[in-house]
Amino acid sequence: MSRSALKLRSWPLTILYYLLPFAVLKPLVRVGWRPTSRVAIYKSVPTRLLSRAWGRLNQVELPTWLRKPVYQLYIWTFGVNMKEAAVEDLHQYRNLSEFFRRKLKPQARPVCDSHSVISPSDGKILHFGRVKNCEVEQVKGVTYSLESFLGPQTWTENQLHKTSFQDQLVTQEGNELYHCVIYLAPGDYHCFHSPTDWNVYHRRHFPGSLMSVNPGVARWIKELFCYNERVVLTGGWKHGFFSLTAVGATNVGSIQIYFDRGLQTNSPRYSKGSYNDLSYVTNNNQDGIVMRKGDQLGEFNLGSTIVLIFEAPKDFNFNLKPGQKIHFGEAVGSL
C-alpha cells in the first residue's frame, strides 16, 4: 500500500465507512484504502480506564430515596432474583457495589455431595469437554491456546521433560485434561466458591485488557480470554492437576480472592504480556491453601467468566448441556 493510501487509513474515515452506505467511500477503496477492522476498533477502546471509572462510581453512596428505583431498574433489566438475597430490603444497599456483591440466604444454594466437581458460581455453561491439541474452546468453534491462557508451566518441575504443554499438566498416567467455561451475567450472584476439595499451591495474575466476555463478543474475538486480565489459581486434587481462573471483563476490573489480600487487579500501569506469580507453599506450609467443596473463594464486581481446567481419569463424565443455566453448588461432573 502506498504512503498516500496509508494516510487515508484514518479513524474518522473508518467510522464513516461503517455508518454510511458503501458507495459513498468507494473511490477511496479504489486507491487502496482499507477500513480498520471492527475488532481493532474495539480493542483500542480504553476498557481498563472505563472500568476504573465505573468502579469509583459504584462506590458512591446513593441517597436513600434513590436506592430503590435504581436497584429496581437493574433487577428488571437483568432478571435478578432478590428473594434469594440475604438482604431483600433494597434500602440497605448503600451503593451499587454492595448491591452487586450481595450475599445469598444460607439455604439458597445447597452443595451437591454426590458429584466430585460442582459449579463454583451461578452462570451459563459456554463450553466443556476434553482439552485437545493444547487448545480450549471459549465458545463453540472459537479456541485459545492453553499455554497462553495459563502461562508457562513452572509449578511442577518434574513434568517439564514432557514436550507438550498439555502433557506437562497431566500428572497421573491414564488421565485426561478437561475444561469447563462458565459465564456470569450481570444479574447473577457474583461470588464464586471452591468447585471441589483441593489444595491451591500457586497464583498467577495476568494484567490485561478488560473487554466484554459476553458470549457474542467471545465468538467475535479469538483468544479473548488470553487478552483479558485474569487470576489463575493452580493446585491439585485427588486426581492430579486442578485450576480455577477468574477472568475479568469490562466494568469488572476488581477480582477478589478472599485468602489473598495482596492481590491488586486493574492497576493503572502494567506491561502487556506480563504476569505476577505468588506461591502459597512455604517451608512451614507444604499444603498451600486447603479448600473444601463449596468454600467461599472470591468475587467479581458485576459479571465475568470462570474457567476450570483439571485432570481426571478417562471415565470422568460431565452432567452438563451447552448453554444451560447453572447455579453454584449444582453438579458439573463426576466419575
Short mmCIF file of C-alpha atoms in Angstrom, two decimals:
data_model
loop_
_atom_site.label_atom_id
_atom_site.label_comp_id
_atom_site.label_asym_id
_atom_site.label_seq_id
_atom_site.Cartn_x
_atom_site.Cartn_y
_atom_site.Cartn_z
CA MET A 1 0.00 0.00 0.00
CA SER A 2 1.37 3.49 -0.88
CA ARG A 3 2.10 6.16 1.74
CA SER A 4 -0.77 8.25 0.45
CA ALA A 5 -3.08 5.28 0.91
CA LEU A 6 -1.77 4.71 4.45
CA LYS A 7 -2.55 8.32 5.32
CA LEU A 8 -6.11 7.73 4.21
CA ARG A 9 -6.45 4.86 6.66
CA SER A 10 -7.76 7.09 9.42
CA TRP A 11 -10.24 6.59 12.22
CA PRO A 12 -12.75 9.19 11.02
CA LEU A 13 -12.95 7.53 7.61
CA THR A 14 -13.28 4.11 9.21
CA ILE A 15 -16.20 5.28 11.36
CA LEU A 16 -17.88 6.79 8.30
CA TYR A 17 -17.26 3.55 6.40
CA TYR A 18 -19.31 1.56 8.92
CA LEU A 19 -22.03 4.20 9.24
CA LEU A 20 -22.55 5.32 5.64
CA PRO A 21 -23.56 3.32 2.55
CA PHE A 22 -20.57 1.59 0.94
CA ALA A 23 -20.85 3.57 -2.32
CA VAL A 24 -20.02 6.85 -0.56
CA LEU A 25 -16.41 5.79 0.13
CA LYS A 26 -15.97 3.53 -2.90
CA PRO A 27 -13.50 5.95 -4.62
CA LEU A 28 -11.14 5.65 -1.62
CA VAL A 29 -11.26 1.87 -1.75
CA ARG A 30 -10.15 2.03 -5.40
CA VAL A 31 -6.90 3.81 -4.43
CA GLY A 32 -6.03 1.21 -1.83
CA TRP A 33 -7.66 2.45 1.37
CA ARG A 34 -8.96 -0.21 3.73
CA PRO A 35 -11.03 0.38 6.86
CA THR A 36 -9.72 -0.66 10.25
CA SER A 37 -11.48 -3.84 11.38
CA ARG A 38 -14.26 -3.69 13.96
CA VAL A 39 -12.16 -5.94 16.22
CA ALA A 40 -9.23 -3.48 16.08
CA ILE A 41 -11.58 -0.61 16.88
CA TYR A 42 -12.98 -2.46 19.88
CA LYS A 43 -9.53 -3.43 21.17
CA SER A 44 -8.49 0.23 21.10
CA VAL A 45 -11.29 1.27 23.48
CA PRO A 46 -9.74 2.16 26.91
CA THR A 47 -11.72 -0.50 28.78
CA ARG A 48 -9.37 -0.51 31.79
CA LEU A 49 -9.82 3.23 32.29
CA LEU A 50 -13.59 2.93 31.83
CA SER A 51 -13.70 0.04 34.31
CA ARG A 52 -11.80 2.02 36.95
CA ALA A 53 -14.20 4.94 36.46
CA TRP A 54 -17.14 2.56 36.78
CA GLY A 55 -15.62 1.12 39.94
CA ARG A 56 -15.41 4.57 41.53
CA LEU A 57 -18.98 5.31 40.51
CA ASN A 58 -20.09 2.07 42.16
CA GLN A 59 -18.62 3.24 45.46
CA VAL A 60 -20.65 6.46 45.55
CA GLU A 61 -23.28 6.27 48.29
CA LEU A 62 -26.77 6.74 46.91
CA PRO A 63 -29.41 8.81 48.73
CA THR A 64 -31.88 6.53 50.49
CA TRP A 65 -34.79 7.73 48.36
CA LEU A 66 -32.89 6.92 45.14
CA ARG A 67 -31.74 3.40 46.01
CA LYS A 68 -34.98 1.52 45.39
CA PRO A 69 -35.73 2.93 41.89
CA VAL A 70 -32.08 2.47 40.76
CA TYR A 71 -31.87 -1.12 42.00
CA GLN A 72 -35.35 -2.00 40.72
CA LEU A 73 -34.32 -0.84 37.25
CA TYR A 74 -31.27 -3.10 37.43
CA ILE A 75 -33.36 -6.01 38.76
CA TRP A 76 -35.86 -5.61 35.92
CA THR A 77 -33.14 -5.27 33.26
CA PHE A 78 -31.07 -8.30 34.27
CA GLY A 79 -33.67 -10.55 35.92
CA VAL A 80 -32.22 -10.55 39.44
CA ASN A 81 -33.99 -12.82 41.94
CA MET A 82 -33.95 -10.81 45.16
CA LYS A 83 -35.89 -13.49 47.06
CA GLU A 84 -32.60 -15.40 47.25
CA ALA A 85 -30.67 -12.44 48.68
CA ALA A 86 -29.71 -12.48 52.35
CA VAL A 87 -30.85 -8.85 52.50
CA GLU A 88 -34.01 -8.23 50.45
CA ASP A 89 -34.54 -4.63 51.55
CA LEU A 90 -33.08 -2.53 48.72
CA HIS A 91 -32.64 0.48 51.01
CA GLN A 92 -29.94 -1.41 52.92
CA TYR A 93 -27.52 -1.38 49.97
CA ARG A 94 -25.64 1.91 50.25
CA ASN A 95 -24.13 1.81 46.76
CA LEU A 96 -24.10 -0.21 43.55
CA SER A 97 -21.02 -2.14 44.63
CA GLU A 98 -22.76 -3.51 47.72
CA PHE A 99 -25.76 -4.48 45.62
CA PHE A 100 -23.62 -6.29 43.02
CA ARG A 101 -21.79 -8.23 45.76
CA ARG A 102 -24.94 -9.16 47.69
CA LYS A 103 -24.85 -12.42 49.64
CA LEU A 104 -27.40 -15.21 49.40
CA LYS A 105 -29.51 -16.84 52.06
CA PRO A 106 -27.73 -19.84 53.62
CA GLN A 107 -30.01 -22.47 52.02
CA ALA A 108 -30.36 -20.77 48.63
CA ARG A 109 -27.56 -22.84 47.06
CA PRO A 110 -27.30 -26.38 48.51
CA VAL A 111 -24.00 -28.05 47.59
CA CYS A 112 -24.26 -31.36 45.74
CA ASP A 113 -22.38 -34.05 47.70
CA SER A 114 -22.79 -36.88 45.18
CA HIS A 115 -20.58 -35.35 42.45
CA SER A 116 -16.85 -34.71 42.63
CA VAL A 117 -16.96 -31.32 40.83
CA ILE A 118 -19.67 -28.69 41.35
CA SER A 119 -20.27 -25.33 39.72
CA PRO A 120 -18.23 -22.64 41.50
CA SER A 121 -20.74 -19.94 40.58
CA ASP A 122 -24.07 -19.08 39.04
CA GLY A 123 -23.89 -18.62 35.29
CA LYS A 124 -24.29 -20.07 31.82
CA ILE A 125 -22.28 -23.02 30.51
CA LEU A 126 -20.43 -21.79 27.41
CA HIS A 127 -18.35 -24.89 26.73
CA PHE A 128 -16.97 -28.04 28.36
CA GLY A 129 -15.17 -31.25 27.45
CA ARG A 130 -11.70 -32.67 26.95
CA VAL A 131 -8.79 -30.41 26.10
CA LYS A 132 -7.47 -31.30 22.65
CA ASN A 133 -4.26 -30.24 20.88
CA CYS A 134 -3.32 -27.79 23.67
CA GLU A 135 -6.34 -25.63 22.85
CA VAL A 136 -9.53 -24.82 24.76
CA GLU A 137 -12.80 -23.57 23.29
CA GLN A 138 -14.10 -20.32 24.80
CA VAL A 139 -17.33 -20.83 22.84
CA LYS A 140 -18.26 -23.38 20.20
CA GLY A 141 -15.71 -23.24 17.37
CA VAL A 142 -13.56 -20.42 18.84
CA THR A 143 -10.40 -21.57 20.63
CA TYR A 144 -7.48 -20.19 22.58
CA SER A 145 -4.05 -21.56 23.47
CA LEU A 146 -3.86 -23.40 26.77
CA GLU A 147 -0.29 -22.18 27.37
CA SER A 148 -1.14 -18.56 26.51
CA PHE A 149 -4.06 -18.71 28.94
CA LEU A 150 -2.28 -20.32 31.91
CA GLY A 151 1.24 -19.07 31.16
CA PRO A 152 4.47 -21.10 31.36
CA GLN A 153 4.30 -24.23 33.48
CA THR A 154 6.58 -23.58 36.47
CA TRP A 155 4.75 -25.10 39.41
CA THR A 156 5.70 -28.80 38.91
CA GLU A 157 9.32 -29.13 37.77
CA ASN A 158 9.17 -32.92 37.46
CA GLN A 159 6.81 -32.55 34.47
CA LEU A 160 8.98 -30.19 32.40
CA HIS A 161 10.64 -33.05 30.46
CA LYS A 162 7.37 -33.64 28.57
CA THR A 163 7.24 -31.94 25.16
CA SER A 164 3.55 -30.94 25.09
CA PHE A 165 2.28 -28.25 27.48
CA GLN A 166 -0.93 -30.23 27.86
CA ASP A 167 1.02 -33.35 28.82
CA GLN A 168 3.01 -31.36 31.39
CA LEU A 169 -0.21 -30.65 33.28
CA VAL A 170 -1.27 -34.31 33.43
CA THR A 171 0.49 -35.86 36.43
CA GLN A 172 -1.06 -39.34 36.54
CA GLU A 173 -0.82 -41.96 33.81
CA GLY A 174 -4.09 -42.66 32.01
CA ASN A 175 -5.68 -39.34 32.93
CA GLU A 176 -7.05 -36.69 30.57
CA LEU A 177 -7.30 -32.90 30.79
CA TYR A 178 -10.81 -31.38 30.94
CA HIS A 179 -12.23 -27.86 30.87
CA CYS A 180 -15.46 -26.03 31.68
CA VAL A 181 -16.29 -22.37 30.92
CA ILE A 182 -19.00 -20.58 32.94
CA TYR A 183 -20.21 -17.09 32.02
CA LEU A 184 -21.58 -14.90 34.83
CA ALA A 185 -24.15 -12.41 33.54
CA PRO A 186 -24.62 -9.02 35.26
CA GLY A 187 -27.72 -10.28 37.08
CA ASP A 188 -26.05 -13.39 38.51
CA TYR A 189 -24.75 -13.98 42.02
CA HIS A 190 -21.22 -12.55 41.81
CA CYS A 191 -19.33 -14.63 44.38
CA PHE A 192 -17.53 -17.83 43.42
CA HIS A 193 -16.68 -20.85 45.53
CA SER A 194 -14.44 -23.88 45.57
CA PRO A 195 -15.67 -26.43 42.98
CA THR A 196 -14.11 -29.43 44.75
CA ASP A 197 -11.83 -30.50 47.60
CA TRP A 198 -8.37 -29.31 46.54
CA ASN A 199 -5.17 -27.55 47.58
CA VAL A 200 -4.26 -24.22 45.94
CA TYR A 201 -0.49 -24.02 45.56
CA HIS A 202 0.05 -21.09 43.23
CA ARG A 203 -1.47 -17.83 41.99
CA ARG A 204 -0.64 -16.15 38.70
CA HIS A 205 -2.08 -12.70 37.93
CA PHE A 206 -2.17 -11.53 34.32
CA PRO A 207 -2.83 -7.79 34.00
CA GLY A 208 -4.51 -7.18 30.66
CA SER A 209 -7.45 -5.77 28.78
CA LEU A 210 -10.97 -5.69 30.18
CA MET A 211 -13.06 -6.46 27.10
CA SER A 212 -16.56 -7.82 27.44
CA VAL A 213 -16.77 -11.61 27.86
CA ASN A 214 -20.37 -11.74 26.66
CA PRO A 215 -20.79 -14.90 24.52
CA GLY A 216 -21.41 -12.73 21.45
CA VAL A 217 -18.05 -10.99 21.88
CA ALA A 218 -16.36 -14.31 22.71
CA ARG A 219 -17.45 -15.61 19.28
CA TRP A 220 -16.08 -12.47 17.67
CA ILE A 221 -12.57 -12.20 19.19
CA LYS A 222 -10.27 -15.23 19.09
CA GLU A 223 -8.27 -15.79 22.30
CA LEU A 224 -10.38 -13.21 24.11
CA PHE A 225 -9.68 -14.85 27.47
CA CYS A 226 -5.92 -14.55 26.83
CA TYR A 227 -6.20 -10.79 26.25
CA ASN A 228 -8.21 -10.06 29.37
CA GLU A 229 -6.99 -9.61 32.91
CA ARG A 230 -7.27 -12.84 34.86
CA VAL A 231 -6.24 -14.58 38.06
CA VAL A 232 -5.13 -18.20 37.66
CA LEU A 233 -5.21 -20.42 40.75
CA THR A 234 -3.45 -23.76 40.29
CA GLY A 235 -3.08 -26.72 42.60
CA GLY A 236 -4.05 -30.32 42.97
CA TRP A 237 -6.97 -32.56 43.86
CA LYS A 238 -7.23 -36.30 44.37
CA HIS A 239 -6.90 -36.95 40.63
CA GLY A 240 -3.98 -34.60 39.90
CA PHE A 241 -3.79 -31.08 38.46
CA PHE A 242 -6.64 -28.63 39.13
CA SER A 243 -7.03 -24.96 38.27
CA LEU A 244 -9.65 -22.23 38.52
CA THR A 245 -9.25 -18.99 36.55
CA ALA A 246 -11.28 -15.85 37.22
CA VAL A 247 -11.38 -13.77 34.01
CA GLY A 248 -12.06 -10.03 34.27
CA ALA A 249 -14.29 -8.10 31.87
CA THR A 250 -15.47 -4.58 31.08
CA ASN A 251 -16.51 -2.88 34.34
CA VAL A 252 -15.20 -5.93 36.22
CA GLY A 253 -11.65 -4.82 36.92
CA SER A 254 -11.96 -5.91 40.52
CA ILE A 255 -11.31 -9.62 41.12
CA GLN A 256 -11.03 -10.55 44.78
CA ILE A 257 -9.59 -13.75 46.20
CA TYR A 258 -10.58 -13.89 49.86
CA PHE A 259 -7.43 -15.62 51.14
CA ASP A 260 -5.09 -13.39 49.07
CA ARG A 261 -5.30 -9.83 50.39
CA GLY A 262 -2.19 -8.79 48.48
CA LEU A 263 -3.82 -9.27 45.08
CA GLN A 264 -4.34 -5.95 43.27
CA THR A 265 -6.25 -6.07 39.97
CA ASN A 266 -6.93 -3.39 37.33
CA SER A 267 -3.92 -1.28 38.32
CA PRO A 268 -3.32 1.83 36.16
CA ARG A 269 0.03 0.60 34.85
CA TYR A 270 1.04 -2.79 33.57
CA SER A 271 3.28 -4.35 30.93
CA LYS A 272 1.49 -6.16 28.14
CA GLY A 273 2.06 -9.90 28.36
CA SER A 274 3.45 -9.73 31.89
CA TYR A 275 2.29 -11.72 34.89
CA ASN A 276 2.92 -11.87 38.63
CA ASP A 277 3.42 -15.15 40.47
CA LEU A 278 2.83 -16.00 44.11
CA SER A 279 3.35 -19.37 45.77
CA TYR A 280 1.14 -20.36 48.69
CA VAL A 281 3.53 -23.18 49.57
CA THR A 282 6.15 -22.28 52.18
CA ASN A 283 8.63 -24.15 54.35
CA ASN A 284 6.08 -24.02 57.16
CA ASN A 285 3.08 -24.82 54.95
CA GLN A 286 3.57 -27.51 52.32
CA ASP A 287 -0.18 -27.89 51.75
CA GLY A 288 -0.80 -24.41 50.36
CA ILE A 289 -4.38 -23.18 50.78
CA VAL A 290 -6.71 -26.06 51.66
CA MET A 291 -10.15 -25.62 50.09
CA ARG A 292 -13.23 -27.74 50.62
CA LYS A 293 -16.08 -28.08 48.16
CA GLY A 294 -18.37 -25.06 48.47
CA ASP A 295 -15.96 -22.88 50.47
CA GLN A 296 -16.08 -19.17 49.62
CA LEU A 297 -13.23 -18.35 47.26
CA GLY A 298 -13.70 -14.86 45.79
CA GLU A 299 -15.94 -12.40 43.99
CA PHE A 300 -16.34 -10.18 40.93
CA ASN A 301 -17.88 -6.76 40.59
CA LEU A 302 -20.69 -7.11 38.00
CA GLY A 303 -20.28 -10.24 35.79
CA SER A 304 -17.45 -12.22 34.21
CA THR A 305 -16.20 -15.75 33.48
CA ILE A 306 -14.83 -18.73 35.42
CA VAL A 307 -12.68 -21.31 33.60
CA LEU A 308 -11.98 -24.70 35.19
CA ILE A 309 -9.11 -26.78 33.75
CA PHE A 310 -8.39 -30.02 35.54
CA GLU A 311 -7.00 -33.51 35.27
CA ALA A 312 -9.23 -36.55 35.77
CA PRO A 313 -9.48 -40.22 34.75
CA LYS A 314 -10.85 -41.03 31.31
CA ASP A 315 -14.22 -42.09 32.71
CA PHE A 316 -14.98 -38.60 34.04
CA ASN A 317 -18.41 -37.51 32.80
CA PHE A 318 -19.93 -34.03 32.62
CA ASN A 319 -23.52 -33.57 33.79
CA LEU A 320 -24.00 -30.53 31.57
CA LYS A 321 -25.52 -29.25 28.34
CA PRO A 322 -24.05 -26.37 26.30
CA GLY A 323 -25.88 -23.12 27.00
CA GLN A 324 -27.63 -24.36 30.14
CA LYS A 325 -28.13 -22.14 33.17
CA ILE A 326 -26.37 -23.41 36.27
CA HIS A 327 -26.21 -22.37 39.92
CA PHE A 328 -23.39 -22.55 42.40
CA GLY A 329 -23.43 -25.95 44.13
CA GLU A 330 -25.02 -27.88 41.23
CA ALA A 331 -23.21 -30.83 39.66
CA VAL A 332 -20.64 -30.27 36.90
CA GLY A 333 -19.44 -33.85 36.63
CA SER A 334 -18.19 -36.96 38.37
CA LEU A 335 -16.57 -40.34 37.89
#
